[in-house]
XYZ file of C-alpha atoms in Angstrom:
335
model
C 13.243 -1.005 23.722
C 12.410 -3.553 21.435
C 9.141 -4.793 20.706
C 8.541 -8.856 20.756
C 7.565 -8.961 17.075
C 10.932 -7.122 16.182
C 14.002 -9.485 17.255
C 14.051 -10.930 14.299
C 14.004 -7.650 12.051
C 16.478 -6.553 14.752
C 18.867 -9.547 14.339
C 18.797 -9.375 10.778
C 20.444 -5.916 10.741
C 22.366 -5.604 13.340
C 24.219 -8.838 12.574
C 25.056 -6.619 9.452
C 28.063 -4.547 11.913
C 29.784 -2.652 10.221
C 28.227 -2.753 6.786
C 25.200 -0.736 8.150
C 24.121 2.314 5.879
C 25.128 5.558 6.751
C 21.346 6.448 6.238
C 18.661 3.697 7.398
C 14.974 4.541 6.031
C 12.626 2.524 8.636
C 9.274 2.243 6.804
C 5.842 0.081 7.371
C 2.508 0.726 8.594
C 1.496 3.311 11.423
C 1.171 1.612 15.004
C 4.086 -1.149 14.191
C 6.999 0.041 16.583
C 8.742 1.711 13.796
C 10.414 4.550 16.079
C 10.837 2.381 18.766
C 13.238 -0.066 16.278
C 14.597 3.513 14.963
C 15.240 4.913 18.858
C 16.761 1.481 19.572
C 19.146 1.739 16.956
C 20.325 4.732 17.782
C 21.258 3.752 21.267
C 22.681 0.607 19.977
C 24.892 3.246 17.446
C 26.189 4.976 20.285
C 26.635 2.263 22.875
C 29.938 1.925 24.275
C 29.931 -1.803 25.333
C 31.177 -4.602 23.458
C 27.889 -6.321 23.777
C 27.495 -6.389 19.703
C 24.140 -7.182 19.212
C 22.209 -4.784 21.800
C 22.732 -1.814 23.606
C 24.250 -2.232 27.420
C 22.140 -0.158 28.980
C 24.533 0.802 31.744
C 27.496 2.391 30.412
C 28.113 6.344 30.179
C 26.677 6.519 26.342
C 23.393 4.665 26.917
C 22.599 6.477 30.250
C 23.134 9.663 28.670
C 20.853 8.255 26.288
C 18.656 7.689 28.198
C 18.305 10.697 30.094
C 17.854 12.905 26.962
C 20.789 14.555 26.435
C 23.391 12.311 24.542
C 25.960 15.066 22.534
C 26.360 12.698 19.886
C 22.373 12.889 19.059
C 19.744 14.374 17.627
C 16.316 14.022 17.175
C 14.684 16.098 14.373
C 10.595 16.314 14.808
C 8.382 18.946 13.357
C 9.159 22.446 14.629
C 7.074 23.693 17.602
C 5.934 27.182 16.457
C 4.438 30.149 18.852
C 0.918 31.854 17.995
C -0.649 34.737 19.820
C -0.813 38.733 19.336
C 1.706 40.487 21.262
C -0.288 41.450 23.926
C -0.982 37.841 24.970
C 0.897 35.278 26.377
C 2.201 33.247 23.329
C 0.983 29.314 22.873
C 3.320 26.460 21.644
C 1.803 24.905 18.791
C 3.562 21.482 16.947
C 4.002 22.543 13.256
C 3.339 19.877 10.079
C 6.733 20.409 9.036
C 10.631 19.855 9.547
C 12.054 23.231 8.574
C 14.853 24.532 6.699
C 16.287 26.178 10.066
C 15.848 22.707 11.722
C 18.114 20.925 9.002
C 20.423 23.823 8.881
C 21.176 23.757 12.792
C 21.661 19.802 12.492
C 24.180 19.990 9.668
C 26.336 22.163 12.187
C 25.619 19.336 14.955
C 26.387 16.759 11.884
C 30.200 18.385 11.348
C 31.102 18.415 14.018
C 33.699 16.335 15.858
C 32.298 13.416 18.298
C 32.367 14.006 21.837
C 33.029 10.187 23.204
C 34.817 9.911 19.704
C 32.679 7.149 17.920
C 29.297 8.415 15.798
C 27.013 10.976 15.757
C 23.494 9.843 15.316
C 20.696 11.503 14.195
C 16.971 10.391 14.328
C 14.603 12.363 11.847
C 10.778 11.017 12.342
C 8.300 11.256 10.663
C 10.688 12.162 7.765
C 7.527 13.054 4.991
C 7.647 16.222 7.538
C 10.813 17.301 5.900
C 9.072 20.121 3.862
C 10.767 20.671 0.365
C 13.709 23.119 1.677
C 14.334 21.160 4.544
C 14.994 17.858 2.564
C 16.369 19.762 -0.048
C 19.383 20.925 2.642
C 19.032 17.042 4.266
C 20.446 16.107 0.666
C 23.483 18.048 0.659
C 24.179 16.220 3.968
C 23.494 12.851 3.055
C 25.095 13.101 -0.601
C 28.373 13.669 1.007
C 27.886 12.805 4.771
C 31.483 12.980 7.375
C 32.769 10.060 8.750
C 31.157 8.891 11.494
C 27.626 10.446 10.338
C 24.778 7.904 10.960
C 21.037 8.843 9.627
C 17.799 6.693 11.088
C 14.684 8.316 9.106
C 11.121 6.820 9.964
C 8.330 7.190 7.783
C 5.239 6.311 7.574
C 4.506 7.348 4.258
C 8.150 6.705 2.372
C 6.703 7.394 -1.132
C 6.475 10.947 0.107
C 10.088 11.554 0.497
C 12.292 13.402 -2.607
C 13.235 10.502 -4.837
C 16.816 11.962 -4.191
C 16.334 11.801 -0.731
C 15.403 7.646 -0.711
C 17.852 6.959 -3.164
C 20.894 7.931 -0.054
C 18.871 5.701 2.076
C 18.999 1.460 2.604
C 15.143 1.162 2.882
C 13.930 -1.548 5.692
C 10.338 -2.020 5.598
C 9.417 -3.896 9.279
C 6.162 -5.930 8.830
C 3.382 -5.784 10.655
C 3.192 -8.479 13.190
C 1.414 -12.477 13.191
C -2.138 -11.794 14.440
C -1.691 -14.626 17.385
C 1.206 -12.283 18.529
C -0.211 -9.059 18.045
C -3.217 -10.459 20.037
C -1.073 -11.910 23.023
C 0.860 -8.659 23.492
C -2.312 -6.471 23.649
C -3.962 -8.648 26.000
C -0.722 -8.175 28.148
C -1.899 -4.660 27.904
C -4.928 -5.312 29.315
C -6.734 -4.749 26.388
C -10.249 -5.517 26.300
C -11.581 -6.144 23.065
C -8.630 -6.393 21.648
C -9.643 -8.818 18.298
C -12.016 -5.591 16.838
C -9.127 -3.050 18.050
C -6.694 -4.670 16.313
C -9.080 -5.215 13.198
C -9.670 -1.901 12.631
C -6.222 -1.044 13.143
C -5.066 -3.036 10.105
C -2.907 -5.139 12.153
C -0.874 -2.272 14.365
C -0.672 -3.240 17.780
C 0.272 0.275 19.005
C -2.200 1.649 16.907
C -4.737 -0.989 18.637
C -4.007 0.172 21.862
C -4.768 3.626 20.927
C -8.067 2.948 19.525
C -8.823 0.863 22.886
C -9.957 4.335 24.638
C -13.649 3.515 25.954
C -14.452 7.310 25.050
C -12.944 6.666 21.363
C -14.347 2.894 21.104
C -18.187 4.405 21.872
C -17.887 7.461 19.814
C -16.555 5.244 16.988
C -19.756 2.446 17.209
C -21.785 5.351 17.942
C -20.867 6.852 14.588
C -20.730 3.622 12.504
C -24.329 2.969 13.391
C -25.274 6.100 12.152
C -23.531 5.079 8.460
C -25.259 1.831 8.679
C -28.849 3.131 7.940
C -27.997 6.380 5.484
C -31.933 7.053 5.361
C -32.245 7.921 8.926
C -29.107 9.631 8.783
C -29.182 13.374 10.036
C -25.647 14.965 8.745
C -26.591 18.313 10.604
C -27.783 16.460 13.670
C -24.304 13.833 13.777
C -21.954 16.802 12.487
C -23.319 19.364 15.506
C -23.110 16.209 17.775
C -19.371 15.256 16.650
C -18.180 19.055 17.000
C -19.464 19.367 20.300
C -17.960 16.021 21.625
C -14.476 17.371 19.923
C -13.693 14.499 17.941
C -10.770 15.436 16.345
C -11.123 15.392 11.817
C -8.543 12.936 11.230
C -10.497 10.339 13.823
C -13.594 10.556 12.074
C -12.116 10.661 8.143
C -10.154 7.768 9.380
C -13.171 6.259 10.614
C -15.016 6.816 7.586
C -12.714 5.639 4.754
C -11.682 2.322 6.739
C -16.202 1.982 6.490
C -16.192 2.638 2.699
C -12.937 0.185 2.428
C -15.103 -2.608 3.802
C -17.945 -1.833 1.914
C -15.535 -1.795 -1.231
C -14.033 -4.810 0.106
C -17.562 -6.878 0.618
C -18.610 -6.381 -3.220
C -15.014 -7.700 -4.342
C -13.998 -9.933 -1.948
C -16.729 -10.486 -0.035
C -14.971 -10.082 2.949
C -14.093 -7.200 5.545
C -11.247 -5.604 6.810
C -11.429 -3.315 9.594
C -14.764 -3.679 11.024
C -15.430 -7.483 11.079
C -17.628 -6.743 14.049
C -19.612 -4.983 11.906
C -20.211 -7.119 8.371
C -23.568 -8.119 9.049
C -24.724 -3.979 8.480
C -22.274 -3.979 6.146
C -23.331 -6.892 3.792
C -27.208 -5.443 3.738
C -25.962 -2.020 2.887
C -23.081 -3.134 0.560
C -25.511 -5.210 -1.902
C -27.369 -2.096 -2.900
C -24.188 0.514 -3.621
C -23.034 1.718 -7.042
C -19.304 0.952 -6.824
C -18.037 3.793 -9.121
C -19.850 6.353 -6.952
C -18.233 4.778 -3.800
C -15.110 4.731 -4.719
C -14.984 8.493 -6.188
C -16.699 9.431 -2.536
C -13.741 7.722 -1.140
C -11.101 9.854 -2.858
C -12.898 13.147 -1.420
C -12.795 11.550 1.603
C -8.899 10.822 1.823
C -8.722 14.386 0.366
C -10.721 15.765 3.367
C -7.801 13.124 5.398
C -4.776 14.680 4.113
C -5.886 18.162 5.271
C -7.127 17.581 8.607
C -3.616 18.803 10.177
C -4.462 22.120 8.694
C -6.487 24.349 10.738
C -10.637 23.560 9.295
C -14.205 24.233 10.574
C -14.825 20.780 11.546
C -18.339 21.379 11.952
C -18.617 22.429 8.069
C -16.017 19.702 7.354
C -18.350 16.859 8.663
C -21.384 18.305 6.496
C -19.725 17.780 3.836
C -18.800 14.596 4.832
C -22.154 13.165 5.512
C -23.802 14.899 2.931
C -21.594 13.655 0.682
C -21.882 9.667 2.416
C -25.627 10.071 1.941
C -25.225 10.532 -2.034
C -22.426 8.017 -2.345
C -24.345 5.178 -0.743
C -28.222 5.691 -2.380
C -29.055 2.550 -4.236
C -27.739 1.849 -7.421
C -29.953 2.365 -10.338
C -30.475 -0.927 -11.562
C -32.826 0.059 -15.020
């Protein structure tokens, strides 16, 4: 399925038939349809229709497709890995990573011949999972890849990928869609709210609809008017408070580095980003912050970003955090 913002994107490379890449990279922000464009592709790849510019739907290759279990397809995610003692009944856990096993199993798949005798497609997302053996043994693959061999990698973070690894690849960056249409599709949703939604998502309407969540949208203001007045701020009192309610690391640094953007944003541009509904706290906090202090608070806090797939006390995490906020936004020294 194709989202409304993509036909054109989608015309543009499928008219391209049989001059398509062996390897596609699908790139652009998080929340734009990226895998549904890469999933759609892959059907269209293994479509057995003469329909040329869309996948039938009907025939033997696209239900198969659609039921899951295509031979002519793969789908390479990060590997889910088992934890527990031995005594206790192992749980399933999704890893960070693509593994070395995972590539190694889909170069057999790769090499082999087709069983409807067209392609074999295979659909690696999000590819910056490949850890370093796994794209390492992608390479190989792609370097020298047997007829019929089609590669659709989506990432959301492309600059992450082996040099070597985007150099096999035709990149296509999809764009993030008009606001006016972005706005008309989540309203379709049902969407309420969707203008601040869609705001702090940077434009994503997927990602939009995921911040929509009433329990996510009042944690979020909840949390935001704590940052607005630092002096009443009680990092103990919010962290213990955020722990307990189980808000998940990567919600709140995201939440925190899209504030600091717009306070950035306000004493450069004065303008905001993510949290328009916000700019009135923003502009009376904003007009009192050293910039060079912000900004180096804003690297620790995409630091603290990066590892919150790891395993962390999130507790001591948000401490930090909010310690940290506290120091970053005092008021300049103007002597």
């Amino acid at each position: 399925m194709l989202y409304q913002w993509q036909l054109a994107e989608w015309q543009a490379l499928i008219s391209q038939g049989e001059r398509l890449p062996h390897a596609l990279l699908l790139t652009g922000e998080p929340g734009i349809g990226k895998l549904a464009f890469g999933r759609h592709l892959a059907q269209s790849l293994l479509c057995e229709s003469t329909a040329a510019d869309k996948p039938c739907g009907v025939c033997d290759a696209c239900r198969w497709y659609l039921a899951g279990n295509h031979p002519d397809f793969r789908e390479l995610t990060p590997a889910v890995e088992e934890e527990g003692d031995e005594d206790a009944k192992p749980k399933k856990k999704a890893s960070a990573w693509i593994t070395v096993d995972q590539v190694r199993e889909l170069n057999d798949f790769v090499h082999l011949s087709a069983h409807r005798a067209g392609r074999r497609v295979t659909l690696i997302q999000p590819a910056e999972a490949l850890n370093l053996a796994a794209a390492n043994a992608l390479l190989k693959t792609l370097e020298e890849p047997p007829p019929g061999a089609m590669f659709i990698l989506v990432s959301h973070q492309w600059r992450r990928l082996l040099p070597t690894i985007r150099s096999r690849c035709r990149r296509l960056a999809l764009s993030i869609p008009p606001r006016e249409q972005a706005l008309a599709w989540l309203a379709q949703q049902g969407i309420s709210d969707a203008e601040a939604n869609l705001a702090e998502a940077g434009g994503a309407p997927l990602a939009a609809q995921e911040r929509a969540d009433a329990g996510v949208t009042a944690a979020r203001r909840s949390f935001l008017g704590e940052l607005a007045d630092p002096r009443k701020l009680d990092p103990l009192g919010l962290a213990e408070r955020l722990d307990k309610q189980k808000v998940e690391v990567a919600r709140v640094t995201d939440w925190l580095s899209r504030w600091l953007h717009d306070l950035a944003r306000l004493g450069l541009a004065q303008s905001v980003r993510y949290y328009p509904d916000e700019a009135g706290r923003l502009a009376s906090l904003a007009t009192t912050l050293d910039p060079v202090r912000l900004m180096r608070y804003h690297d620790t806090v995409l630091e603290a970003k990066k590892l919150s797939s790891h395993p962390l006390n999130a507790r001591l995490v948000y401490e930090q955090l909010l310690f940290g906020y506290q120091q970053a936004v005092r008021p300049a020294n103007k002597g």
